[in-house]
PDB file of C-alpha atoms in Angstrom:
ATOM      1  CA  MET A   1     122.402 111.442 117.394  1.00 46.00           C
ATOM      2  CA  ILE A   2     122.925 112.976 113.587  1.00 49.00           C
ATOM      3  CA  THR A   3     124.611 115.692 113.446  1.00 53.00           C
ATOM      4  CA  ASN A   4     125.081 116.385 109.524  1.00 63.00           C
ATOM      5  CA  GLU A   5     122.336 118.052 107.174  1.00 66.00           C
ATOM      6  CA  SER A   6     122.331 114.461 105.134  1.00 73.00           C
ATOM      7  CA  GLY A   7     121.171 112.204 108.539  1.00 80.00           C
ATOM      8  CA  TRP A   8     118.864 114.723 108.969  1.00 84.00           C
ATOM      9  CA  ILE A   9     117.821 114.405 105.386  1.00 85.00           C
ATOM     10  CA  HIS A  10     117.813 110.483 105.350  1.00 85.00           C
ATOM     11  CA  LEU A  11     116.259 110.717 108.096  1.00 89.00           C
ATOM     12  CA  ALA A  12     113.099 112.949 106.328  1.00 89.00           C
ATOM     13  CA  THR A  13     113.144 110.736 103.374  1.00 90.00           C
ATOM     14  CA  SER A  14     112.248 108.303 105.590  1.00 92.00           C
ATOM     15  CA  ALA A  15     109.759 109.218 107.172  1.00 94.00           C
ATOM     16  CA  VAL A  16     108.018 110.468 104.061  1.00 94.00           C
ATOM     17  CA  GLU A  17     108.085 106.996 103.055  1.00 94.00           C
ATOM     18  CA  ILE A  18     107.380 105.786 106.093  1.00 97.00           C
ATOM     19  CA  VAL A  19     104.045 107.991 105.849  1.00 97.00           C
ATOM     20  CA  GLY A  20     103.230 106.874 102.026  1.00 95.00           C
ATOM     21  CA  THR A  21     103.824 102.976 103.138  1.00 96.00           C
ATOM     22  CA  ALA A  22     101.085 103.930 106.039  1.00 97.00           C
ATOM     23  CA  ILE A  23      98.727 105.430 103.972  1.00 97.00           C
ATOM     24  CA  ILE A  24      99.158 102.537 101.566  1.00 96.00           C
ATOM     25  CA  VAL A  25      98.486  99.695 103.818  1.00 97.00           C
ATOM     26  CA  VAL A  26      95.636 101.294 105.904  1.00 97.00           C
ATOM     27  CA  GLY A  27      94.089 102.035 102.366  1.00 96.00           C
ATOM     28  CA  ALA A  28      93.897  98.695 101.857  1.00 96.00           C
ATOM     29  CA  PHE A  29      92.989  97.128 105.128  1.00 97.00           C
ATOM     30  CA  GLY A  30      90.189  99.448 105.798  1.00 96.00           C
ATOM     31  CA  THR A  31      88.777  99.684 102.323  1.00 95.00           C
ATOM     32  CA  LEU A  32      88.732  96.139 102.923  1.00 95.00           C
ATOM     33  CA  ALA A  33      87.082  96.296 106.357  1.00 95.00           C
ATOM     34  CA  ALA A  34      84.391  98.227 105.085  1.00 93.00           C
ATOM     35  CA  PHE A  35      84.157  95.467 101.891  1.00 93.00           C
ATOM     36  CA  LEU A  36      83.332  92.800 104.343  1.00 93.00           C
ATOM     37  CA  ILE A  37      81.394  94.596 107.083  1.00 92.00           C
ATOM     38  CA  GLY A  38      79.584  95.310 103.234  1.00 91.00           C
ATOM     39  CA  LEU A  39      79.236  92.435 102.702  1.00 90.00           C
ATOM     40  CA  VAL A  40      77.726  91.099 105.724  1.00 91.00           C
ATOM     41  CA  LYS A  41      75.383  93.539 106.695  1.00 89.00           C
ATOM     42  CA  GLY A  42      74.279  93.058 102.721  1.00 82.00           C
ATOM     43  CA  ALA A  43      72.491  96.592 101.995  1.00 73.00           C
ATOM     44  CA  THR A  44      73.951  97.204  98.391  1.00 79.00           C
ATOM     45  CA  SER A  45      74.602  94.982  95.706  1.00 85.00           C
ATOM     46  CA  ARG A  46      77.420  92.925  95.775  1.00 86.00           C
ATOM     47  CA  GLU A  47      78.651  95.017  92.084  1.00 87.00           C
ATOM     48  CA  ILE A  48      78.363  98.714  94.015  1.00 87.00           C
ATOM     49  CA  LEU A  49      80.413  96.647  96.865  1.00 89.00           C
ATOM     50  CA  VAL A  50      83.455  95.640  94.726  1.00 88.00           C
ATOM     51  CA  ALA A  51      84.035  98.969  92.667  1.00 86.00           C
ATOM     52  CA  ASP A  52      83.828 100.484  95.788  1.00 88.00           C
ATOM     53  CA  PHE A  53      86.676  97.792  97.202  1.00 91.00           C
ATOM     54  CA  ARG A  54      88.211  98.648  93.777  1.00 88.00           C
ATOM     55  CA  SER A  55      88.360 102.372  94.091  1.00 86.00           C
ATOM     56  CA  GLY A  56      88.375 102.702  97.438  1.00 91.00           C
ATOM     57  CA  LEU A  57      91.850 101.103  97.031  1.00 91.00           C
ATOM     58  CA  GLY A  58      92.898 102.215  94.267  1.00 87.00           C
ATOM     59  CA  ARG A  59      92.117 105.418  96.306  1.00 88.00           C
ATOM     60  CA  SER A  60      95.198 104.307  98.754  1.00 92.00           C
ATOM     61  CA  ILE A  61      97.119 103.273  96.571  1.00 89.00           C
ATOM     62  CA  LEU A  62      97.447 106.655  94.312  1.00 86.00           C
ATOM     63  CA  LEU A  63      98.482 108.567  97.779  1.00 91.00           C
ATOM     64  CA  GLY A  64     100.810 106.151  99.254  1.00 92.00           C
ATOM     65  CA  LEU A  65     102.846 106.239  95.583  1.00 87.00           C
ATOM     66  CA  GLU A  66     102.477 110.758  95.936  1.00 88.00           C
ATOM     67  CA  PHE A  67     104.333 109.847  99.312  1.00 93.00           C
ATOM     68  CA  LEU A  68     106.985 107.995  98.045  1.00 89.00           C
ATOM     69  CA  VAL A  69     106.780 109.220  94.688  1.00 86.00           C
ATOM     70  CA  ALA A  70     107.662 113.065  97.370  1.00 89.00           C
ATOM     71  CA  ALA A  71     110.614 110.463  98.979  1.00 88.00           C
ATOM     72  CA  ASP A  72     112.222 109.807  96.372  1.00 84.00           C
ATOM     73  CA  ILE A  73     112.605 113.488  94.874  1.00 85.00           C
ATOM     74  CA  ILE A  74     113.827 114.888  98.369  1.00 85.00           C
ATOM     75  CA  ASN A  75     116.184 111.936  98.666  1.00 81.00           C
ATOM     76  CA  THR A  76     117.495 113.242  94.813  1.00 81.00           C
ATOM     77  CA  VAL A  77     117.868 116.755  94.532  1.00 80.00           C
ATOM     78  CA  ALA A  78     120.045 116.810  98.268  1.00 79.00           C
ATOM     79  CA  VAL A  79     121.208 113.654  98.672  1.00 73.00           C
ATOM     80  CA  GLU A  80     122.548 112.686  95.093  1.00 66.00           C
ATOM     81  CA  PRO A  81     121.896 114.555  92.685  1.00 76.00           C
ATOM     82  CA  THR A  82     124.397 112.996  89.895  1.00 81.00           C
ATOM     83  CA  ILE A  83     122.838 111.820  86.305  1.00 86.00           C
ATOM     84  CA  GLU A  84     122.094 108.729  87.254  1.00 85.00           C
ATOM     85  CA  SER A  85     120.065 109.069  89.673  1.00 80.00           C
ATOM     86  CA  LEU A  86     117.847 111.441  88.195  1.00 83.00           C
ATOM     87  CA  LEU A  87     117.705 108.822  85.301  1.00 87.00           C
ATOM     88  CA  VAL A  88     116.038 106.888  87.580  1.00 83.00           C
ATOM     89  CA  LEU A  89     113.921 108.780  89.469  1.00 83.00           C
ATOM     90  CA  ALA A  90     113.050 110.360  86.061  1.00 87.00           C
ATOM     91  CA  GLY A  91     112.025 106.841  85.118  1.00 88.00           C
ATOM     92  CA  ILE A  92     110.051 106.493  88.669  1.00 82.00           C
ATOM     93  CA  VAL A  93     107.843 109.601  87.631  1.00 83.00           C
ATOM     94  CA  LEU A  94     107.690 108.106  84.530  1.00 88.00           C
ATOM     95  CA  ILE A  95     105.946 104.872  86.033  1.00 85.00           C
ATOM     96  CA  ARG A  96     103.733 106.838  88.711  1.00 80.00           C
ATOM     97  CA  THR A  97     102.083 108.917  86.440  1.00 82.00           C
ATOM     98  CA  PHE A  98     100.725 105.069  84.035  1.00 86.00           C
ATOM     99  CA  LEU A  99     100.460 104.162  87.385  1.00 81.00           C
ATOM    100  CA  SER A 100      98.437 107.433  88.499  1.00 78.00           C
ATOM    101  CA  PHE A 101      96.293 107.289  84.318  1.00 80.00           C
ATOM    102  CA  SER A 102      95.668 103.959  84.752  1.00 82.00           C
ATOM    103  CA  LEU A 103      94.872 103.314  88.229  1.00 78.00           C
ATOM    104  CA  GLU A 104      92.273 106.565  87.265  1.00 76.00           C
ATOM    105  CA  VAL A 105      90.709 105.004  84.551  1.00 81.00           C
ATOM    106  CA  GLU A 106      90.079 101.758  86.701  1.00 76.00           C
ATOM    107  CA  ILE A 107      88.401 104.298  89.395  1.00 74.00           C
ATOM    108  CA  ASP A 108      86.584 106.860  87.639  1.00 74.00           C
ATOM    109  CA  GLY A 109      86.194 105.175  83.951  1.00 76.00           C
ATOM    110  CA  ARG A 110      87.619 107.674  82.124  1.00 76.00           C
ATOM    111  CA  TRP A 111      91.100 109.515  81.914  1.00 75.00           C
ATOM    112  CA  PRO A 112      92.332 112.585  83.740  1.00 71.00           C
ATOM    113  CA  TRP A 113      92.005 115.102  81.569  1.00 76.00           C
ATOM    114  CA  GLN A 114      88.039 114.350  80.542  1.00 75.00           C
ATOM    115  CA  LYS A 115      85.213 115.731  82.245  1.00 70.00           C
ATOM    116  CA  ARG A 116      82.967 114.402  83.830  1.00 64.00           C
ATOM    117  CA  GLN A 117      79.476 113.714  83.331  1.00 59.00           C
ATOM    118  CA  SER A 118      76.589 113.977  85.219  1.00 50.00           C
ATOM    119  CA  ALA A 119      73.758 111.643  85.779  1.00 48.00           C
ATOM    120  CA  HIS A 120      72.167 113.753  82.502  1.00 53.00           C
ATOM    121  CA  GLY A 121      74.886 112.993  80.130  1.00 55.00           C
ATOM    122  CA  ALA A 122      75.902 117.240  81.254  1.00 53.00           C
ATOM    123  CA  PRO A 123      79.524 118.598  81.041  1.00 54.00           C
ATOM    124  CA  TYR A 124      80.443 118.504  85.845  1.00 52.00           C
ATOM    125  CA  ASP A 125      80.994 121.140  86.945  1.00 52.00           C
ATOM    126  CA  GLY A 126      81.788 120.267  90.967  1.00 51.00           C
ATOM    127  CA  ASN A 127      78.341 122.011  91.887  1.00 52.00           C
ATOM    128  CA  GLN A 128      76.071 119.198  90.550  1.00 50.00           C
ATOM    129  CA  LYS A 129      74.707 116.452  91.988  1.00 50.00           C
ATOM    130  CA  ASP A 130      74.628 113.239  90.430  1.00 45.00           C
TER     131      ASP A 130
END
């Protein structure tokens, strides 16, 4: 049984890490299943299936990374608040930010700060249909 505060924090950190890992694994297998079903049915072109697969996989990785970074933040701030652990956390956040931006460009074909364009070339406000 966990009796001290640090033990509970480690348990919470482990739980968040498990959730993040599960999101990546389930998302990867889910997008793979959707891709294979689409191939078997042949309803859409292979290019669209591959694009959808890559998009779904990228989004799963991004969401899972959010949870893993949250676990690192909890662990660093609550358990090991040393300069070394803060520098490691800063490195992890920088790498995660680079991965996030790279995946965003890969998925949507634009930087996160660029406005989405509608099918007619006008800026997308979120209320239009493409």
